[in-house]
Amino acid sequence: MSTDSARLDPERIHRWLSQDAYWALGRSREKQDLAIANSLNFGAYDRVGGRQLAYARVVTDRATFAWLCDVYVDPAARGRGLGTALAEAVRDHLAPYGVRRIMLATADAHGVYAKVGFEPLAEPGKWMALGAQ
């Protein structure tokens, strides 16, 4: 697990997200590269060979708020706990900053994030969004 952006494989990340992730289908490479450049990135890598196996991105001010997004595990590496490990790494990395809230949205991986302490919003009616939903 690493937050070193120099280790990321942007081409692989773009392929994963733009071709297989329901929330990012069709995302352009330029848009993905910009997202990577302006975020805190986490990569999980194979111990042998160093090939990237998973990715997560965090948008944060490193003070009060963080948004965990673009969590993706290569299909060949699923079932090994990498999604949970990424969520734990994000939680643990942000803890020293005193970030009050880490948010995320998922359609199908609630159990993965619950293992790390994420819970449904107590008052979802307070939250609003601007843009595509």
PDB file of C-alpha atoms in Angstrom:
ATOM      1  CA  MET A   1       0.000   0.000   0.000  1.00  0.00           C
ATOM      2  CA  SER A   2       1.384   3.401  -0.921  1.00  0.00           C
ATOM      3  CA  THR A   3       0.372   7.043  -1.262  1.00  0.00           C
ATOM      4  CA  ASP A   4       3.285   7.692  -3.631  1.00  0.00           C
ATOM      5  CA  SER A   5       1.630   9.053  -6.790  1.00  0.00           C
ATOM      6  CA  ALA A   6       4.785   8.279  -8.772  1.00  0.00           C
ATOM      7  CA  ARG A   7       4.015   4.559  -8.352  1.00  0.00           C
ATOM      8  CA  LEU A   8       0.516   4.819  -9.830  1.00  0.00           C
ATOM      9  CA  ASP A   9      -0.260   3.335 -13.224  1.00  0.00           C
ATOM     10  CA  PRO A  10      -2.550   6.068 -14.647  1.00  0.00           C
ATOM     11  CA  GLU A  11      -3.303   4.118 -17.821  1.00  0.00           C
ATOM     12  CA  ARG A  12      -4.419   1.083 -15.824  1.00  0.00           C
ATOM     13  CA  ILE A  13      -6.470   3.233 -13.433  1.00  0.00           C
ATOM     14  CA  HIS A  14      -8.191   4.957 -16.340  1.00  0.00           C
ATOM     15  CA  ARG A  15      -8.992   1.631 -18.000  1.00  0.00           C
ATOM     16  CA  TRP A  16     -10.395   0.206 -14.767  1.00  0.00           C
ATOM     17  CA  LEU A  17     -12.599   3.181 -14.032  1.00  0.00           C
ATOM     18  CA  SER A  18     -13.707   4.271 -17.489  1.00  0.00           C
ATOM     19  CA  GLN A  19     -14.497   0.750 -18.695  1.00  0.00           C
ATOM     20  CA  ASP A  20     -15.633  -1.166 -15.610  1.00  0.00           C
ATOM     21  CA  ALA A  21     -16.644   1.131 -12.733  1.00  0.00           C
ATOM     22  CA  TYR A  22     -20.366   2.011 -12.825  1.00  0.00           C
ATOM     23  CA  TRP A  23     -19.711   5.502 -11.423  1.00  0.00           C
ATOM     24  CA  ALA A  24     -16.981   6.461 -13.929  1.00  0.00           C
ATOM     25  CA  LEU A  25     -17.919   4.768 -17.203  1.00  0.00           C
ATOM     26  CA  GLY A  26     -16.681   6.812 -20.123  1.00  0.00           C
ATOM     27  CA  ARG A  27     -14.567   9.180 -18.014  1.00  0.00           C
ATOM     28  CA  SER A  28     -11.894  10.696 -20.251  1.00  0.00           C
ATOM     29  CA  ARG A  29      -8.216  10.068 -19.646  1.00  0.00           C
ATOM     30  CA  GLU A  30      -7.652  13.818 -19.307  1.00  0.00           C
ATOM     31  CA  LYS A  31     -10.353  14.065 -16.612  1.00  0.00           C
ATOM     32  CA  GLN A  32      -8.905  11.057 -14.780  1.00  0.00           C
ATOM     33  CA  ASP A  33      -5.363  12.431 -14.887  1.00  0.00           C
ATOM     34  CA  LEU A  34      -6.613  15.755 -13.491  1.00  0.00           C
ATOM     35  CA  ALA A  35      -8.483  13.926 -10.712  1.00  0.00           C
ATOM     36  CA  ILE A  36      -5.323  12.023  -9.790  1.00  0.00           C
ATOM     37  CA  ALA A  37      -3.204  15.187  -9.833  1.00  0.00           C
ATOM     38  CA  ASN A  38      -5.550  16.997  -7.441  1.00  0.00           C
ATOM     39  CA  SER A  39      -6.201  14.181  -4.975  1.00  0.00           C
ATOM     40  CA  LEU A  40      -4.569  12.069  -2.299  1.00  0.00           C
ATOM     41  CA  ASN A  41      -4.071   8.710  -4.017  1.00  0.00           C
ATOM     42  CA  PHE A  42      -3.651   5.208  -2.630  1.00  0.00           C
ATOM     43  CA  GLY A  43      -2.349   2.256  -4.579  1.00  0.00           C
ATOM     44  CA  ALA A  44      -2.082  -1.396  -3.604  1.00  0.00           C
ATOM     45  CA  TYR A  45       0.685  -3.292  -5.350  1.00  0.00           C
ATOM     46  CA  ASP A  46       1.717  -6.872  -5.906  1.00  0.00           C
ATOM     47  CA  ARG A  47       4.704  -7.703  -3.698  1.00  0.00           C
ATOM     48  CA  VAL A  48       6.282  -9.583  -6.576  1.00  0.00           C
ATOM     49  CA  GLY A  49       6.768  -7.345  -9.589  1.00  0.00           C
ATOM     50  CA  GLY A  50       5.042  -4.295  -8.097  1.00  0.00           C
ATOM     51  CA  ARG A  51       2.049  -4.377 -10.467  1.00  0.00           C
ATOM     52  CA  GLN A  52      -0.811  -2.165  -9.276  1.00  0.00           C
ATOM     53  CA  LEU A  53      -3.739  -4.248  -8.015  1.00  0.00           C
ATOM     54  CA  ALA A  54      -6.064  -1.617  -6.563  1.00  0.00           C
ATOM     55  CA  TYR A  55      -6.658   2.106  -6.331  1.00  0.00           C
ATOM     56  CA  ALA A  56      -8.473   4.640  -4.159  1.00  0.00           C
ATOM     57  CA  ARG A  57      -8.645   8.408  -4.348  1.00  0.00           C
ATOM     58  CA  VAL A  58      -9.411  10.924  -1.601  1.00  0.00           C
ATOM     59  CA  VAL A  59     -10.479  14.516  -2.073  1.00  0.00           C
ATOM     60  CA  THR A  60      -9.666  16.320   1.164  1.00  0.00           C
ATOM     61  CA  ASP A  61      -8.554  19.531   2.826  1.00  0.00           C
ATOM     62  CA  ARG A  62      -6.604  17.385   5.349  1.00  0.00           C
ATOM     63  CA  ALA A  63      -8.279  19.351   8.124  1.00  0.00           C
ATOM     64  CA  THR A  64     -12.027  18.825   8.381  1.00  0.00           C
ATOM     65  CA  PHE A  65     -13.408  16.733   5.531  1.00  0.00           C
ATOM     66  CA  ALA A  66     -12.555  13.948   3.086  1.00  0.00           C
ATOM     67  CA  TRP A  67     -14.376  12.197   0.255  1.00  0.00           C
ATOM     68  CA  LEU A  68     -13.247   8.643  -0.479  1.00  0.00           C
ATOM     69  CA  CYS A  69     -13.922   7.787  -4.110  1.00  0.00           C
ATOM     70  CA  ASP A  70     -12.802   5.785  -7.131  1.00  0.00           C
ATOM     71  CA  VAL A  71     -12.079   2.694  -5.040  1.00  0.00           C
ATOM     72  CA  TYR A  72     -11.344  -0.113  -7.462  1.00  0.00           C
ATOM     73  CA  VAL A  73      -9.785  -3.554  -7.116  1.00  0.00           C
ATOM     74  CA  ASP A  74      -8.592  -5.407 -10.205  1.00  0.00           C
ATOM     75  CA  PRO A  75     -11.028  -8.291 -10.839  1.00  0.00           C
ATOM     76  CA  ALA A  76      -8.163 -10.815 -10.668  1.00  0.00           C
ATOM     77  CA  ALA A  77      -7.227  -9.552  -7.189  1.00  0.00           C
ATOM     78  CA  ARG A  78     -10.697  -9.436  -5.633  1.00  0.00           C
ATOM     79  CA  GLY A  79     -11.556 -11.545  -2.624  1.00  0.00           C
ATOM     80  CA  ARG A  80      -8.239 -10.876  -0.870  1.00  0.00           C
ATOM     81  CA  GLY A  81      -9.414  -7.985   1.292  1.00  0.00           C
ATOM     82  CA  LEU A  82      -7.779  -5.231  -0.774  1.00  0.00           C
ATOM     83  CA  GLY A  83     -10.896  -3.041  -0.749  1.00  0.00           C
ATOM     84  CA  THR A  84     -11.044  -3.216   3.033  1.00  0.00           C
ATOM     85  CA  ALA A  85      -7.283  -2.630   3.268  1.00  0.00           C
ATOM     86  CA  LEU A  86      -7.575   0.493   1.097  1.00  0.00           C
ATOM     87  CA  ALA A  87     -10.402   1.878   3.249  1.00  0.00           C
ATOM     88  CA  GLU A  88      -8.360   1.158   6.393  1.00  0.00           C
ATOM     89  CA  ALA A  89      -5.301   2.851   4.883  1.00  0.00           C
ATOM     90  CA  VAL A  90      -7.357   5.952   4.078  1.00  0.00           C
ATOM     91  CA  ARG A  91      -8.861   6.055   7.578  1.00  0.00           C
ATOM     92  CA  ASP A  92      -5.483   5.584   9.239  1.00  0.00           C
ATOM     93  CA  HIS A  93      -3.685   8.059   6.976  1.00  0.00           C
ATOM     94  CA  LEU A  94      -6.232  10.799   7.701  1.00  0.00           C
ATOM     95  CA  ALA A  95      -6.506  10.157  11.461  1.00  0.00           C
ATOM     96  CA  PRO A  96      -3.513  12.343  12.477  1.00  0.00           C
ATOM     97  CA  TYR A  97      -5.057  15.321  10.664  1.00  0.00           C
ATOM     98  CA  GLY A  98      -8.179  15.204  12.810  1.00  0.00           C
ATOM     99  CA  VAL A  99     -10.469  15.020   9.784  1.00  0.00           C
ATOM    100  CA  ARG A 100     -13.956  15.082  11.263  1.00  0.00           C
ATOM    101  CA  ARG A 101     -15.811  13.265   8.516  1.00  0.00           C
ATOM    102  CA  ILE A 102     -14.859  10.901   5.716  1.00  0.00           C
ATOM    103  CA  MET A 103     -17.687  10.412   3.246  1.00  0.00           C
ATOM    104  CA  LEU A 104     -18.219   7.942   0.441  1.00  0.00           C
ATOM    105  CA  ALA A 105     -20.984   6.676  -1.784  1.00  0.00           C
ATOM    106  CA  THR A 106     -21.442   3.072  -2.877  1.00  0.00           C
ATOM    107  CA  ALA A 107     -24.139   1.090  -4.583  1.00  0.00           C
ATOM    108  CA  ASP A 108     -22.825  -2.349  -3.720  1.00  0.00           C
ATOM    109  CA  ALA A 109     -19.941  -2.444  -1.234  1.00  0.00           C
ATOM    110  CA  HIS A 110     -21.530  -1.391   2.060  1.00  0.00           C
ATOM    111  CA  GLY A 111     -20.161  -4.458   3.838  1.00  0.00           C
ATOM    112  CA  VAL A 112     -16.588  -3.667   2.810  1.00  0.00           C
ATOM    113  CA  TYR A 113     -16.750  -0.188   4.307  1.00  0.00           C
ATOM    114  CA  ALA A 114     -18.707  -1.240   7.400  1.00  0.00           C
ATOM    115  CA  LYS A 115     -15.720  -3.416   8.408  1.00  0.00           C
ATOM    116  CA  VAL A 116     -13.683  -0.205   8.684  1.00  0.00           C
ATOM    117  CA  GLY A 117     -16.328   1.728  10.630  1.00  0.00           C
ATOM    118  CA  PHE A 118     -18.333   3.485   7.921  1.00  0.00           C
ATOM    119  CA  GLU A 119     -22.062   3.729   8.660  1.00  0.00           C
ATOM    120  CA  PRO A 120     -25.103   5.020   6.792  1.00  0.00           C
ATOM    121  CA  LEU A 121     -25.767   8.705   7.420  1.00  0.00           C
ATOM    122  CA  ALA A 122     -27.793   9.264  10.573  1.00  0.00           C
ATOM    123  CA  GLU A 123     -29.635  12.150   8.918  1.00  0.00           C
ATOM    124  CA  PRO A 124     -29.354  11.794   5.150  1.00  0.00           C
ATOM    125  CA  GLY A 125     -32.050  14.419   4.706  1.00  0.00           C
ATOM    126  CA  LYS A 126     -29.552  17.088   5.764  1.00  0.00           C
ATOM    127  CA  TRP A 127     -27.252  16.353   2.829  1.00  0.00           C
ATOM    128  CA  MET A 128     -27.660  17.890  -0.585  1.00  0.00           C
ATOM    129  CA  ALA A 129     -25.863  17.595  -3.918  1.00  0.00           C
ATOM    130  CA  LEU A 130     -25.375  19.833  -6.916  1.00  0.00           C
ATOM    131  CA  GLY A 131     -24.943  18.086 -10.250  1.00  0.00           C
ATOM    132  CA  ALA A 132     -25.628  14.681 -11.679  1.00  0.00           C
ATOM    133  CA  GLN A 133     -27.116  12.155  -9.323  1.00  0.00           C
TER     134      GLN A 133
END
